[in-house]
Short mmCIF file of C-alpha atoms in Angstrom, two decimals:
data_model
loop_
_atom_site.label_atom_id
_atom_site.label_comp_id
_atom_site.label_asym_id
_atom_site.label_seq_id
_atom_site.Cartn_x
_atom_site.Cartn_y
_atom_site.Cartn_z
CA MET V 1 27.85 -29.48 -88.11
CA LYS V 2 29.24 -25.99 -86.43
CA ARG V 3 25.70 -24.48 -86.35
CA VAL V 4 24.38 -27.54 -84.58
CA SER V 5 27.37 -27.26 -82.14
CA VAL V 6 26.37 -23.58 -81.30
CA LEU V 7 22.80 -24.41 -80.66
CA ALA V 8 23.75 -27.32 -78.44
CA VAL V 9 26.04 -25.01 -76.48
CA LEU V 10 23.27 -22.26 -76.18
CA ALA V 11 20.67 -24.78 -75.10
CA LEU V 12 23.18 -26.39 -72.54
CA LEU V 13 23.60 -22.97 -71.14
CA LEU V 14 19.87 -22.58 -70.96
CA VAL V 15 19.46 -26.08 -69.02
CA SER V 16 22.49 -25.59 -66.81
CA SER V 17 22.08 -21.96 -65.51
CA CYS V 18 19.80 -21.09 -62.51
CA GLY V 19 16.11 -21.01 -61.92
CA THR V 20 15.71 -17.90 -64.02
CA ASN V 21 15.91 -19.79 -67.16
CA LEU V 22 13.88 -19.09 -69.98
CA GLY V 23 12.54 -22.62 -70.13
CA MET V 24 12.24 -23.21 -66.59
CA VAL V 25 8.95 -23.26 -65.10
CA ASP V 26 8.39 -21.27 -61.92
CA THR V 27 6.40 -22.81 -59.12
CA LYS V 28 7.59 -20.65 -56.37
CA SER V 29 4.50 -18.87 -55.69
CA LEU V 30 2.56 -22.32 -55.21
CA MET V 31 5.61 -23.74 -53.07
CA THR V 32 5.77 -20.75 -50.67
CA THR V 33 2.13 -20.89 -49.90
CA THR V 34 2.47 -21.99 -46.20
CA THR V 35 -0.63 -20.64 -44.26
CA ALA V 36 -3.55 -22.93 -43.80
CA VAL V 37 -6.14 -23.09 -46.60
CA ALA V 38 -9.42 -21.75 -45.18
CA THR V 39 -11.89 -22.75 -47.61
CA PRO V 40 -12.71 -25.88 -49.84
CA GLN V 41 -12.84 -23.24 -52.76
CA GLN V 42 -9.44 -22.19 -51.92
CA ALA V 43 -8.23 -25.75 -51.88
CA GLN V 44 -9.66 -26.62 -55.22
CA LYS V 45 -7.71 -23.53 -56.68
CA LEU V 46 -4.62 -24.59 -55.20
CA LEU V 47 -4.85 -28.09 -56.01
CA ALA V 48 -5.83 -27.13 -59.70
CA GLU V 49 -2.82 -24.82 -59.99
CA ALA V 50 -0.49 -27.45 -58.75
CA GLU V 51 -1.69 -29.79 -61.36
CA ALA V 52 -0.99 -27.30 -63.87
CA ALA V 53 2.37 -26.50 -62.71
CA ARG V 54 3.17 -30.23 -62.88
CA VAL V 55 2.17 -30.33 -66.29
CA ALA V 56 4.18 -27.34 -67.38
CA VAL V 57 7.32 -28.60 -65.76
CA ARG V 58 6.75 -32.10 -67.52
CA ASP V 59 6.31 -30.54 -70.83
CA SER V 60 9.41 -28.40 -70.27
CA ILE V 61 11.45 -31.27 -69.53
CA ALA V 62 10.07 -33.26 -72.43
CA ARG V 63 10.95 -30.51 -74.77
CA SER V 64 14.61 -30.17 -73.53
CA PHE V 65 14.90 -34.07 -73.77
CA VAL V 66 13.77 -34.04 -77.26
CA THR V 67 15.94 -31.19 -78.25
CA ALA V 68 18.95 -32.78 -76.81
CA GLN V 69 18.25 -36.01 -78.59
CA GLN V 70 17.83 -34.01 -81.91
CA ASN V 71 21.40 -32.41 -81.49
CA LEU V 72 23.01 -35.47 -80.34
CA THR V 73 21.71 -37.29 -83.61
CA SER V 74 23.03 -34.37 -85.51
CA ALA V 75 26.42 -34.16 -83.95
CA PRO V 76 27.12 -37.50 -82.05
CA GLN V 77 30.55 -36.60 -81.34
CA ASP V 78 29.96 -32.93 -80.13
CA GLN V 79 30.81 -32.80 -76.18
CA SER V 80 28.22 -30.06 -75.88
CA ALA V 81 25.66 -32.15 -77.33
CA ILE V 82 26.52 -35.17 -75.42
CA LYS V 83 26.31 -32.98 -72.26
CA LEU V 84 23.18 -31.56 -72.79
CA MET V 85 21.77 -34.94 -73.39
CA ASN V 86 23.02 -36.23 -70.18
CA ALA V 87 21.56 -33.16 -68.58
CA ALA V 88 18.19 -34.12 -70.06
CA ILE V 89 18.39 -37.83 -68.91
CA THR V 90 19.33 -36.65 -65.33
CA ALA V 91 16.33 -34.36 -65.44
CA ARG V 92 13.81 -37.14 -66.84
CA THR V 93 15.04 -39.63 -64.22
CA ALA V 94 14.41 -36.93 -61.47
CA PHE V 95 11.06 -36.24 -62.79
CA ASN V 96 9.99 -39.76 -63.11
CA LYS V 97 10.96 -40.54 -59.61
CA VAL V 98 8.81 -37.80 -58.06
CA ASP V 99 6.13 -37.73 -60.25
CA PRO V 100 4.01 -40.76 -58.90
CA GLN V 101 4.60 -39.31 -55.34
CA PHE V 102 3.03 -35.81 -56.60
CA THR V 103 0.14 -37.72 -58.33
CA ALA V 104 -0.58 -40.08 -55.33
CA ALA V 105 -0.40 -36.94 -52.81
CA TRP V 106 -2.61 -34.98 -55.17
CA GLN V 107 -5.36 -37.55 -55.51
CA VAL V 108 -5.50 -38.08 -51.84
CA ALA V 109 -5.77 -34.25 -51.48
CA ALA V 110 -8.41 -34.25 -54.15
CA ASP V 111 -10.48 -36.60 -52.32
CA ALA V 112 -10.28 -34.55 -49.16
CA VAL V 113 -11.22 -31.54 -50.95
CA ASP V 114 -14.51 -33.42 -52.05
CA THR V 115 -15.25 -34.31 -48.48
CA TRP V 116 -14.72 -30.66 -47.49
CA THR V 117 -16.70 -29.28 -50.13
CA ARG V 118 -19.44 -31.71 -49.17
CA ALA V 119 -19.35 -30.34 -45.44
CA PRO V 120 -17.59 -26.81 -45.45
CA SER V 121 -17.78 -26.60 -41.74
CA ASP V 122 -16.06 -30.04 -41.26
CA GLN V 123 -12.77 -29.06 -39.33
CA ASN V 124 -11.49 -32.63 -39.74
CA ALA V 125 -11.89 -32.29 -43.48
CA ALA V 126 -10.07 -29.08 -43.56
CA VAL V 127 -7.04 -30.46 -41.06
CA THR V 128 -7.08 -33.53 -43.51
CA PHE V 129 -6.68 -31.53 -46.60
CA ASN V 130 -4.01 -29.24 -45.27
CA ALA V 131 -1.90 -32.11 -44.25
CA MET V 132 -2.14 -33.65 -47.73
CA TYR V 133 -1.59 -30.54 -49.52
CA ALA V 134 1.78 -30.17 -47.56
CA SER V 135 2.88 -33.43 -49.27
CA VAL V 136 1.60 -31.98 -52.64
CA ARG V 137 3.63 -28.81 -52.18
CA LYS V 138 6.68 -30.93 -51.10
CA SER V 139 6.49 -32.98 -54.15
CA LEU V 140 5.94 -29.80 -56.38
CA THR V 141 9.17 -28.46 -55.09
CA ASP V 142 11.01 -31.67 -56.07
CA LEU V 143 9.38 -31.69 -59.16
CA SER V 144 10.50 -28.17 -60.13
CA ALA V 145 14.06 -29.19 -58.78
CA ALA V 146 13.97 -32.08 -61.40
CA GLN V 147 14.54 -29.52 -64.01
CA THR V 148 17.89 -28.81 -63.06
CA GLY V 149 18.63 -32.63 -61.98
CA GLY V 150 16.62 -32.98 -59.01
CA VAL V 151 17.06 -32.96 -55.23
CA GLN V 152 20.64 -34.06 -54.36
CA MET N 1 -23.91 -30.79 -57.28
CA THR N 2 -23.03 -27.32 -57.15
CA THR N 3 -21.31 -25.49 -60.13
CA SER N 4 -17.96 -25.27 -58.18
CA SER N 5 -18.02 -29.02 -57.17
CA SER N 6 -19.09 -30.16 -60.60
CA ILE N 7 -16.08 -28.05 -61.97
CA PHE N 8 -13.83 -29.56 -59.48
CA ALA N 9 -15.01 -33.25 -60.34
CA LEU N 10 -13.87 -32.39 -63.86
CA LEU N 11 -10.69 -30.88 -62.67
CA LYS N 12 -9.70 -34.25 -60.86
CA ILE N 13 -9.34 -35.72 -64.25
CA ALA N 14 -7.29 -33.00 -65.64
CA GLY N 15 -3.92 -35.03 -65.64
CA GLN N 16 -5.63 -37.85 -67.35
CA PHE N 17 -7.02 -36.18 -70.37
CA VAL N 18 -4.46 -34.92 -73.02
CA PRO N 19 -6.71 -32.14 -74.84
CA TYR N 20 -7.57 -30.59 -71.38
CA VAL N 21 -3.99 -30.42 -70.01
CA ASN N 22 -2.81 -28.76 -73.19
CA ILE N 23 -5.49 -26.23 -73.46
CA ALA N 24 -5.17 -25.64 -69.76
CA GLU N 25 -1.43 -24.55 -69.99
CA THR N 26 -2.27 -22.42 -73.02
CA LEU N 27 -4.79 -20.40 -71.06
CA ILE N 28 -2.74 -20.17 -67.93
CA GLU N 29 -0.17 -18.08 -70.18
CA GLU N 30 -3.08 -16.03 -71.14
CA GLY N 31 -3.50 -15.19 -67.65
CA TYR N 32 -6.57 -17.50 -66.66
CA THR N 33 -6.91 -19.16 -63.52
CA PHE N 34 -7.19 -22.78 -63.74
CA GLY N 35 -10.86 -22.56 -62.43
CA HIS N 36 -11.50 -20.25 -65.26
CA GLN N 37 -9.69 -22.69 -67.71
CA MET N 38 -11.97 -25.45 -66.98
CA GLN N 39 -15.08 -23.40 -67.24
CA LYS N 40 -13.77 -22.08 -70.48
CA PHE N 41 -12.95 -25.37 -72.10
CA ALA N 42 -16.20 -27.19 -70.72
CA ALA N 43 -18.09 -24.46 -72.52
CA GLU N 44 -16.00 -24.51 -75.68
CA GLN N 45 -16.23 -28.40 -75.83
CA ASP N 46 -19.68 -28.83 -74.79
CA ILE N 47 -18.42 -31.81 -72.83
CA THR N 48 -20.41 -33.58 -70.51
CA LEU N 49 -19.58 -35.05 -67.21
CA ALA N 50 -20.04 -38.46 -68.29
CA GLU N 51 -17.74 -38.00 -71.12
CA TRP N 52 -15.18 -36.76 -68.58
CA SER N 53 -15.77 -39.83 -66.36
CA ASP N 54 -14.90 -41.97 -69.38
CA ALA N 55 -11.52 -40.27 -69.59
CA ARG N 56 -10.73 -41.73 -66.25
CA THR N 57 -9.78 -44.89 -67.68
CA GLN N 58 -7.12 -43.28 -69.77
CA ASN N 59 -3.63 -43.51 -68.32
CA LYS N 60 -2.31 -40.44 -66.50
CA ILE N 61 0.09 -38.43 -69.21
CA THR N 62 3.75 -39.20 -68.19
CA LEU N 63 6.88 -37.50 -69.03
CA ASP N 64 7.64 -40.30 -71.38
CA ASP N 65 4.15 -39.92 -73.12
CA GLU N 66 5.13 -36.27 -73.61
CA ILE N 67 8.56 -37.16 -75.04
CA ALA N 68 7.11 -39.63 -77.42
CA LYS N 69 4.48 -37.33 -78.46
CA LEU N 70 7.08 -34.67 -79.29
CA GLY N 71 9.03 -37.10 -81.53
CA GLY N 72 11.64 -38.21 -79.03
CA THR N 73 12.83 -41.74 -78.11
CA VAL N 74 11.80 -42.66 -74.80
CA PRO N 75 14.46 -45.32 -73.17
CA SER N 76 13.27 -48.67 -72.01
CA THR N 77 12.83 -48.93 -68.40
CA ILE N 78 11.73 -52.69 -68.29
CA VAL N 79 13.69 -54.61 -65.92
CA ALA N 80 13.99 -58.54 -65.91
CA PRO N 81 10.52 -60.51 -64.94
CA VAL N 82 10.64 -62.17 -61.61
CA GLU N 83 7.42 -63.69 -59.75
CA PRO N 84 6.75 -62.01 -56.81
CA SER N 85 6.54 -63.92 -53.60
CA GLN N 86 3.20 -62.96 -52.82
CA PRO N 87 0.72 -61.03 -55.14
CA PRO N 88 -0.47 -57.72 -54.25
CA ASP N 89 -4.01 -57.43 -53.24
CA PRO N 90 -5.97 -58.33 -55.99
CA TYR N 91 -8.73 -55.65 -55.50
CA THR N 92 -6.86 -52.63 -54.74
CA GLY N 93 -3.19 -53.75 -56.15
CA GLU N 94 -1.70 -52.59 -52.96
CA TYR N 95 1.59 -53.97 -52.25
CA SER N 96 2.82 -53.91 -48.70
CA ALA N 97 6.13 -51.90 -48.16
CA LEU N 98 7.89 -55.33 -47.36
CA GLU N 99 7.08 -56.98 -50.38
CA PHE N 100 7.97 -53.87 -52.38
CA ALA N 101 11.41 -53.76 -50.69
CA ARG N 102 11.95 -57.33 -51.50
CA ASN N 103 10.98 -57.06 -55.00
CA ALA N 104 12.01 -53.38 -55.87
CA GLY N 105 13.85 -53.50 -59.09
CA LYS N 106 12.96 -57.00 -59.90
CA LEU N 107 9.64 -56.98 -61.45
CA ALA N 108 8.54 -57.12 -64.98
CA GLY N 109 7.54 -54.03 -66.50
CA LYS N 110 6.47 -51.94 -69.49
CA PRO N 111 6.40 -48.26 -70.25
CA GLY N 112 3.36 -46.76 -68.71
CA ASP N 113 3.07 -48.83 -65.70
CA ARG N 114 3.78 -47.05 -62.69
CA ILE N 115 4.14 -47.55 -58.96
CA TYR N 116 2.47 -45.22 -56.44
CA SER N 117 3.51 -44.45 -52.86
CA ILE N 118 0.38 -44.19 -50.70
CA PRO N 119 0.24 -42.63 -47.40
CA ASN N 120 -0.44 -45.75 -45.01
CA GLY N 121 3.21 -47.16 -45.81
CA LYS N 122 2.20 -49.36 -48.66
CA PHE N 123 2.68 -48.90 -52.40
CA LYS N 124 0.13 -48.94 -55.06
CA LEU N 125 0.66 -50.62 -58.30
CA VAL N 126 -1.04 -49.02 -61.35
CA TYR N 127 -1.30 -51.35 -64.38
CA GLY N 128 -1.05 -50.25 -67.93
CA GLY N 129 -4.57 -52.33 -68.82
CA ALA N 130 -7.48 -50.12 -69.42
CA GLY N 131 -10.67 -50.08 -67.52
CA GLY N 132 -9.44 -50.59 -64.20
CA ASN N 133 -9.81 -54.50 -64.31
CA VAL N 134 -7.77 -56.78 -62.16
CA PRO N 135 -4.77 -57.80 -64.20
CA THR N 136 -3.61 -61.30 -64.68
CA THR N 137 -0.11 -59.94 -64.61
CA TRP N 138 1.19 -57.30 -62.61
CA THR N 139 4.18 -55.03 -63.25
CA LEU N 140 6.48 -52.46 -61.72
CA VAL N 141 8.63 -50.21 -63.95
CA GLU N 142 10.16 -47.57 -61.67
CA THR N 143 11.23 -48.04 -58.07
CA ILE N 144 10.68 -45.31 -55.51
CA GLY N 145 10.94 -44.67 -51.91
CA GLY N 146 11.32 -48.28 -50.42
#
């Protein structure tokens, strides 16, 4: 029991500390890309990396959630385990709120890239992509924030 | 179709195909770019575009899917069933913001069903049924926006 409690405390510290956590996915480089994307190839790369970042955040939260459940099962009365479970539930809720928005924006942006790829000189396609990618980036920021409970 | 556009056509399915996204993460840790990952995976698996197209019918992998896969218990998000005052567009599944607001949180759903916001101010319902067929029943689990 004591060992479980110690583990729960350690895990809680990991979840509740700042963005330099070991288990926290860093999406900063993608989120700070604010200059307009100039080519369809760059657009493809950015979108692909955004999706990969989403998956990494998703799996990080999932692992934390399962760990919290296991700790709570082992020590149902342990306050640290309860706190960890609550933090995991908050992160899960925040992620599930934002993920559909990310997915929808990503899909529209991907369609825009397809159009742009077929006509690389089409400035309208470039503008459309950049507009949609701003939404993708915003949702990615919110997904990243979900790791610590979401945007307040 | 050029090589890069072929690759991107595959990339678009990434979030809907479990083996790919898992492998992609591993490769990212190894320092590959996402484009490299796709090329590497396609080469290793000898996968065809048609096979990737089949993967489109699979549901997008959600956080709850991943929790369940890891052995966790996913809390139910089903809410009480209520008939909508008007059905969504039977072809697109789109549902007006007004109808969404009226019914938000009151519709029947099951884990895996999602509602998507789309840029034109409407919401798009995505069903758990396979193959993209027009569903006989429609559902909403999570409420967003509105």
